[in-house]
Coordinates of C-alpha atoms in Angstrom, one line a residue:
X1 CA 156.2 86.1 82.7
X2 CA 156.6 89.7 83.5
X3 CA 158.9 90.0 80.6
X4 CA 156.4 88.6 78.3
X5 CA 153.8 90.5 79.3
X6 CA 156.2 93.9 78.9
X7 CA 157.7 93.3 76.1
X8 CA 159.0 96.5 74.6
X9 CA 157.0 97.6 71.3
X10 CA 158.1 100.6 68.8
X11 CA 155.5 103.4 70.2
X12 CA 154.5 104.4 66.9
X13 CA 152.7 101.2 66.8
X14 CA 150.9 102.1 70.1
X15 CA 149.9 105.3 68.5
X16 CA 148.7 103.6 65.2
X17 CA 146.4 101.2 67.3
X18 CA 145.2 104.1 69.6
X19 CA 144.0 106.2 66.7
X20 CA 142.7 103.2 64.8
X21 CA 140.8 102.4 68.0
X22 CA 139.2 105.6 69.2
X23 CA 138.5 105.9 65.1
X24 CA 136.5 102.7 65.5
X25 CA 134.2 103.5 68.4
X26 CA 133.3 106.8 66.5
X27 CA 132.5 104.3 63.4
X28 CA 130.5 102.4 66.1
X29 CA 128.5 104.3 67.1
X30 CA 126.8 105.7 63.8
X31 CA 127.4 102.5 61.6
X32 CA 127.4 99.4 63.7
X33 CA 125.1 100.5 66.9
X34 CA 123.5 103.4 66.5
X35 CA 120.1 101.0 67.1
X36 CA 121.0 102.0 70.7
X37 CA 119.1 104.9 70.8
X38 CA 116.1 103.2 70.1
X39 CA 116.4 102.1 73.4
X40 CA 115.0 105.2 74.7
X41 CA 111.6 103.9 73.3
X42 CA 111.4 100.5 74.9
X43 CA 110.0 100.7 78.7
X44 CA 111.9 101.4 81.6
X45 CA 110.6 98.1 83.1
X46 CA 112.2 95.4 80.0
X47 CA 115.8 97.3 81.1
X48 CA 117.9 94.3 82.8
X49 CA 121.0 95.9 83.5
X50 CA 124.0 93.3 83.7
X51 CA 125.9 92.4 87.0
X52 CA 128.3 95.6 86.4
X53 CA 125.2 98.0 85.6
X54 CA 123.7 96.8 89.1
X55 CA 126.5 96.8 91.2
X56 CA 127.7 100.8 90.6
X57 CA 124.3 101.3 89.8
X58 CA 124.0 102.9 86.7
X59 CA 120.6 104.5 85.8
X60 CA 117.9 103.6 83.7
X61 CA 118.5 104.7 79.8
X62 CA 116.2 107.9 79.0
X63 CA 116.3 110.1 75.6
X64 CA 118.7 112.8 77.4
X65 CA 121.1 110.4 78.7
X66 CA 121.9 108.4 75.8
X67 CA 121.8 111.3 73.5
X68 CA 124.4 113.0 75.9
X69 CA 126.3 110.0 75.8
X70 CA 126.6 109.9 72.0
X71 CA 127.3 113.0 71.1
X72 CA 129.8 113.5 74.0
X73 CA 131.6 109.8 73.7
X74 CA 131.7 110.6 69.6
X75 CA 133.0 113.9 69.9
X76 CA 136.1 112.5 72.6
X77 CA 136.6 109.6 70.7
X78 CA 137.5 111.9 67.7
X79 CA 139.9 113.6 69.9
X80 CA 141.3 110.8 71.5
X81 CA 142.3 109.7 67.9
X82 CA 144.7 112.5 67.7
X83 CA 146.9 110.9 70.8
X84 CA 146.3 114.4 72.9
X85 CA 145.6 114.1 76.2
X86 CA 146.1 110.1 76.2
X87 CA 144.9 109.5 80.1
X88 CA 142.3 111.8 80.2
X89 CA 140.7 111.5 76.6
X90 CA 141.0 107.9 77.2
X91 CA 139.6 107.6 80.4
X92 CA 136.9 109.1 79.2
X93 CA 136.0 107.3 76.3
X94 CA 136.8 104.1 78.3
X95 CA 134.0 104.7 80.6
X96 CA 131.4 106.2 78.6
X97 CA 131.6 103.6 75.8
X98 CA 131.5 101.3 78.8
X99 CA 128.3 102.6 79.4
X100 CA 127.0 102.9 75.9
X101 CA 127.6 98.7 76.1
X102 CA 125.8 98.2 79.5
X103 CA 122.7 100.1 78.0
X104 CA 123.1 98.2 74.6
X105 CA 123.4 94.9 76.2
X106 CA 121.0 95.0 79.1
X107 CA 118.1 93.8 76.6
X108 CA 118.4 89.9 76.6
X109 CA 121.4 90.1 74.2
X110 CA 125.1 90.0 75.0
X111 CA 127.4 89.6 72.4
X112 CA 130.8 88.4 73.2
X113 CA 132.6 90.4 70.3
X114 CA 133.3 93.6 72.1
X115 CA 135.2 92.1 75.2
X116 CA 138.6 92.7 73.4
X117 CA 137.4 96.2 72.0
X118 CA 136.6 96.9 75.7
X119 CA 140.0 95.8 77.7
X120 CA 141.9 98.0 74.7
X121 CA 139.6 100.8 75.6
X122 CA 140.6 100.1 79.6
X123 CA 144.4 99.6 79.1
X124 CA 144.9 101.9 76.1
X125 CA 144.9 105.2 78.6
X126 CA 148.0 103.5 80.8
X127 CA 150.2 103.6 77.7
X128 CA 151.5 107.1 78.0
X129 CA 152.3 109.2 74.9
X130 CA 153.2 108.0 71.8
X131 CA 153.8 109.9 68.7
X132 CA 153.4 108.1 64.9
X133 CA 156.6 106.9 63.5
X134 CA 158.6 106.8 67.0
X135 CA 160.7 103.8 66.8
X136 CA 161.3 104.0 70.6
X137 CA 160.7 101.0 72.6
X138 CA 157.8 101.3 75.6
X139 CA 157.2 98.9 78.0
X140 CA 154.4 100.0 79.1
X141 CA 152.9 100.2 75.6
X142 CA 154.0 96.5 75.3
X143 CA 151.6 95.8 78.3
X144 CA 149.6 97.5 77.0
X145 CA 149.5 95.6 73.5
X146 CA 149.7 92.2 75.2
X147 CA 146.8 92.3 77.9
X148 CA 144.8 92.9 74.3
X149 CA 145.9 90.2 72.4
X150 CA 145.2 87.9 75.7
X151 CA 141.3 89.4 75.5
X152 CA 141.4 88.8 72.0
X153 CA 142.1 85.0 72.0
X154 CA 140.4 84.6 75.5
X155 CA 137.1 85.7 73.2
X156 CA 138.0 82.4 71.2
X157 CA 139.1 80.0 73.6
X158 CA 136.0 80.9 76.0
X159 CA 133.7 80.6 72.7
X160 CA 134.8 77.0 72.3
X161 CA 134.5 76.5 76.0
X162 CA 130.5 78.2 76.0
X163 CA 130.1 75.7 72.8
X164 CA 130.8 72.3 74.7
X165 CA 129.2 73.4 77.7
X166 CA 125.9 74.6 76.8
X167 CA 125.5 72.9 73.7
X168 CA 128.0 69.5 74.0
X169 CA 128.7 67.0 71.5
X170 CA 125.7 68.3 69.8
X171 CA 127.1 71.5 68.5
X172 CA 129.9 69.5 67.2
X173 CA 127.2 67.0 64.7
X174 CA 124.0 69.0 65.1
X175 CA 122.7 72.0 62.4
X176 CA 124.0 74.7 64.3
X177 CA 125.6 76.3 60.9
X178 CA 122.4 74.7 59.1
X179 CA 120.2 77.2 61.0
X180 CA 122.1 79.9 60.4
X181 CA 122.5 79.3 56.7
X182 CA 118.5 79.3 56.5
X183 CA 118.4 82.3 58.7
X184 CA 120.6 84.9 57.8
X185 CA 122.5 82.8 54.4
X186 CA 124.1 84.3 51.8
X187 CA 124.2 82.6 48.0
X188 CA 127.8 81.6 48.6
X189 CA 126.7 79.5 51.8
X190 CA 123.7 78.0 50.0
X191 CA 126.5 76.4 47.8
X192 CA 128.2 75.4 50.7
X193 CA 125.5 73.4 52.2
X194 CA 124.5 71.4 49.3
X195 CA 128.4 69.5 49.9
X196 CA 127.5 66.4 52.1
X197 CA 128.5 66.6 55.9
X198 CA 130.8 69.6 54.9
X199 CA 128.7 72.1 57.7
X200 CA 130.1 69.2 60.5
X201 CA 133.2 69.2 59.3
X202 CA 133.2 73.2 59.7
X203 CA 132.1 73.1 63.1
X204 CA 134.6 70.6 64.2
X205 CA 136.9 72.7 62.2
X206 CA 135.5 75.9 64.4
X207 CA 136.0 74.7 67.8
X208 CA 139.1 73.1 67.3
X209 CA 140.7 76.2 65.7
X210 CA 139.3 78.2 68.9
X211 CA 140.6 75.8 71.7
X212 CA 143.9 75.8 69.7
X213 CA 144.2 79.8 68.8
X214 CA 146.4 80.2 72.3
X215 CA 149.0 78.9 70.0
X216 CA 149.5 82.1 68.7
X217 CA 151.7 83.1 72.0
X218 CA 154.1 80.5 71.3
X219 CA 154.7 80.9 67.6
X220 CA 157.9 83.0 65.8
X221 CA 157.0 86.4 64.7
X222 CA 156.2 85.4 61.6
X223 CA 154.3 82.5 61.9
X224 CA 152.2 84.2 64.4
X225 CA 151.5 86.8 61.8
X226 CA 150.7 84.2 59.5
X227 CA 148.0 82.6 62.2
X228 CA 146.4 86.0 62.7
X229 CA 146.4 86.2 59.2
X230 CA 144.0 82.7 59.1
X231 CA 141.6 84.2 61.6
X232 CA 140.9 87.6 59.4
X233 CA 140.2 84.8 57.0
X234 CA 138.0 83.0 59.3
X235 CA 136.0 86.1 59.9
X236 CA 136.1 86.8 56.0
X237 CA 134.6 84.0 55.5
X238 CA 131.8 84.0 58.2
X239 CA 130.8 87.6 56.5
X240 CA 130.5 86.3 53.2
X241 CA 128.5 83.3 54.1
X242 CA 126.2 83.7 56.8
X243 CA 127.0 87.5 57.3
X244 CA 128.0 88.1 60.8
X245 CA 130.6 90.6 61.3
X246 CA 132.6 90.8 64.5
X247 CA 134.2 94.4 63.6
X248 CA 134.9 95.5 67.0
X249 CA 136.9 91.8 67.6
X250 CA 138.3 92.3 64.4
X251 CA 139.4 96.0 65.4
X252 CA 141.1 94.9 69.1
X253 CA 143.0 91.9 67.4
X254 CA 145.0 94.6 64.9
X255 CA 146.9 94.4 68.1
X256 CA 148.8 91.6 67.0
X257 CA 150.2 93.8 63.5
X258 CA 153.0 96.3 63.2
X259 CA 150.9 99.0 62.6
X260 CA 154.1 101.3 63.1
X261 CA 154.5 100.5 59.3
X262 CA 151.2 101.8 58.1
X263 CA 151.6 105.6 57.9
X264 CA 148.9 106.9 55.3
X265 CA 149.6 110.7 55.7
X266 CA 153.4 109.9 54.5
X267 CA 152.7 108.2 51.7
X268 CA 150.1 110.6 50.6
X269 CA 152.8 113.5 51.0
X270 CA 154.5 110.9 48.9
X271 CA 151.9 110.8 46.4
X272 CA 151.6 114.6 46.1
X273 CA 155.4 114.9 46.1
X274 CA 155.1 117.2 49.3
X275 CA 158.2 114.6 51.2
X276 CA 159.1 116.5 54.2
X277 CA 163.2 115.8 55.4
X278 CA 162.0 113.1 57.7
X279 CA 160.6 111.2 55.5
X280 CA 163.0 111.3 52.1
X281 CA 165.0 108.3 51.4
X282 CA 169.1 107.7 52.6
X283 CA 171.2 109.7 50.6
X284 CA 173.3 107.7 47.4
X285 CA 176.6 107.4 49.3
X286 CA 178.2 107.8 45.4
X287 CA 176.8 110.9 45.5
X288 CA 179.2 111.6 48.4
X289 CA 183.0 112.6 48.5
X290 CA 184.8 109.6 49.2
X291 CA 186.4 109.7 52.6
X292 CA 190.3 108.0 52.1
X293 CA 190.7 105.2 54.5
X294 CA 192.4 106.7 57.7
X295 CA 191.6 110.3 57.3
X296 CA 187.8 110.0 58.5
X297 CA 186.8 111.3 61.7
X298 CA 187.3 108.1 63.4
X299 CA 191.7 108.1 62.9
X300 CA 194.0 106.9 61.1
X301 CA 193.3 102.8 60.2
X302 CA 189.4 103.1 60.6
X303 CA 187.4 101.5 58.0
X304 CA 184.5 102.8 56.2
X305 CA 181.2 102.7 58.4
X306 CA 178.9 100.1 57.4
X307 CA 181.1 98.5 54.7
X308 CA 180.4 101.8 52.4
X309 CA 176.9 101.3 53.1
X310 CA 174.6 104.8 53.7
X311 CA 173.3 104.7 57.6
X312 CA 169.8 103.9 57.7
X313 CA 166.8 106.3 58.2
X314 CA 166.6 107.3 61.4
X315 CA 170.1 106.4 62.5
X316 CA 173.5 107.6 63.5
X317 CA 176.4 106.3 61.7
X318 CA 177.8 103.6 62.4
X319 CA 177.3 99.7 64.4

């Protein structure tokens, strides 16, 4: 189990999902919650702080806080993008977008898509450096990675559990998609409800995919790819027909990808021709003397290294 959980990931994927994550709560806070600071005009009395807000205690939101808390938690999670300072940038961020939640969702309305978003933010800072590109294994990246991806399909499993045991069988056969078509519907989902008993289908289809999505742990590399594949698709498709986004669950489960492969400043150097060494492509080994079998550096009798292939990026010659 240990194993599992720290298995060794590349740490320029940690570094791709660290920057991709701190880039997201700066998105979060001016596109997807800036309503927050309305808060300041709702009074003090209707703030219900949740069980973690009344236990450290936190105070009650005013104008100066939460406007200290935005400015300062958007400026840090800029920073924290760059991978400088990992712990302390992150600790940082950790707590005061903690914070920026509690206030958020002490109003009468929690909503269970951040929970992912918020262990990355928590585990994120224990990962240690990590540079884009690095190939070099981290265990402690791995954990990392992992306690994410658990938060991530612990937000589905515990959906479908919340589903059966508020709602029962009924959510399974009632209008629960029905309602939200009529509320909140787009034209693609009016199309969608006019098919007979196709909404029940769906919602058996819904919980049975999130009881089921712990599969993911136990599937090849591929085919787990594949099944994270389906649930972007599942959220696609939730957009596009009754418009709910779950961006921040969306954000925590890129967890799951090798992001080590995405590395948009190379290929724009690419695009500009600006390639620096690193980066340019093996060298044609016909564009190299040929080395006589025996009178390589290896001795007399050694064959060519690699079958005559060219050593790979980032590699020293040879197995």
């Amino acid at each position: 189990m240990n194993r599992w959980l720290t298995e060794a990931v590349p740490r320029g994927r940690v570094a791709a999902f660290r920057t991709l994550i701190y880039l997201f709560v700066a998105a979060d806070l001016v596109i997807f919650t800036p309503w927050v600071r309305t808060r300041v005009s709702v009074p003090g009395d209707l703030y219900q702080p949740l069980l973690i807000g009344r236990l450290l205690p936190l105070p009650t939101p005013t104008e100066t806080l939460v406007t200290v808390i935005f400015w300062a938690l958007l400026l840090l999670a800029l920073l924290a993008a760059t991978g400088r300072a990992p712990r302390l940038l992150g600790w940082a961020v950790c707590a005061l977008y903690l914070e920026w939640m509690i206030i958020a969702m002490s109003y009468g309305k929690v909503d269970h898509d951040r929970f992912g978003l918020l262990v990355a933010l928590a585990v994120l800072p224990t990962a240690g450096r990590a540079r884009h590109g690095d190939t070099t294994g981290t265990e402690a990246g791995g954990w990392a990675l992992r306690v994410t991806q658990i938060a991530v399909i612990c937000t589905y499993f515990l959906a479908a559990f919340a589903k059966l045991r508020f709602g029962g069988l009924d959510w399974l056969t009632g209008s629960v998609l029905a309602r939200a078509i009529i509320r909140r519907g787009t034209d693609l989902a009016d199309l969608i409800a006019q098919v007979p008993y196709l909404l029940i289908v769906a919602q058996f289809g819904i919980v049975a995919f999130e009881l089921l999505s712990p599969v993911v742990f136990f599937l090849p590399p591929r085919w787990r790819l594949a099944m994270v594949g389906f649930f972007y698709s599942f959220h696609a498709v939730t957009i596009a027909t009754i418009t709910i986004s779950f961006a921040p669950h969306l954000a925590a489960m890129t967890s799951f990808l090798p992001l080590e492969r995405v590395r948009p400043l190379v290929w724009a150097r690419r695009l500009v021709g600006r390639d620096s060494p690193d980066d340019a492509p093996p060298a044609d080994p016909t564009d190299a003397d040929p080395v006589p079998t025996g009178q390589g550096p290896a001795g007399a009798g050694a064959e060519p290294a690699l079958d005559g292939q060219a050593p790979a990026l980032g590699r020293p010659l040879g197995p």
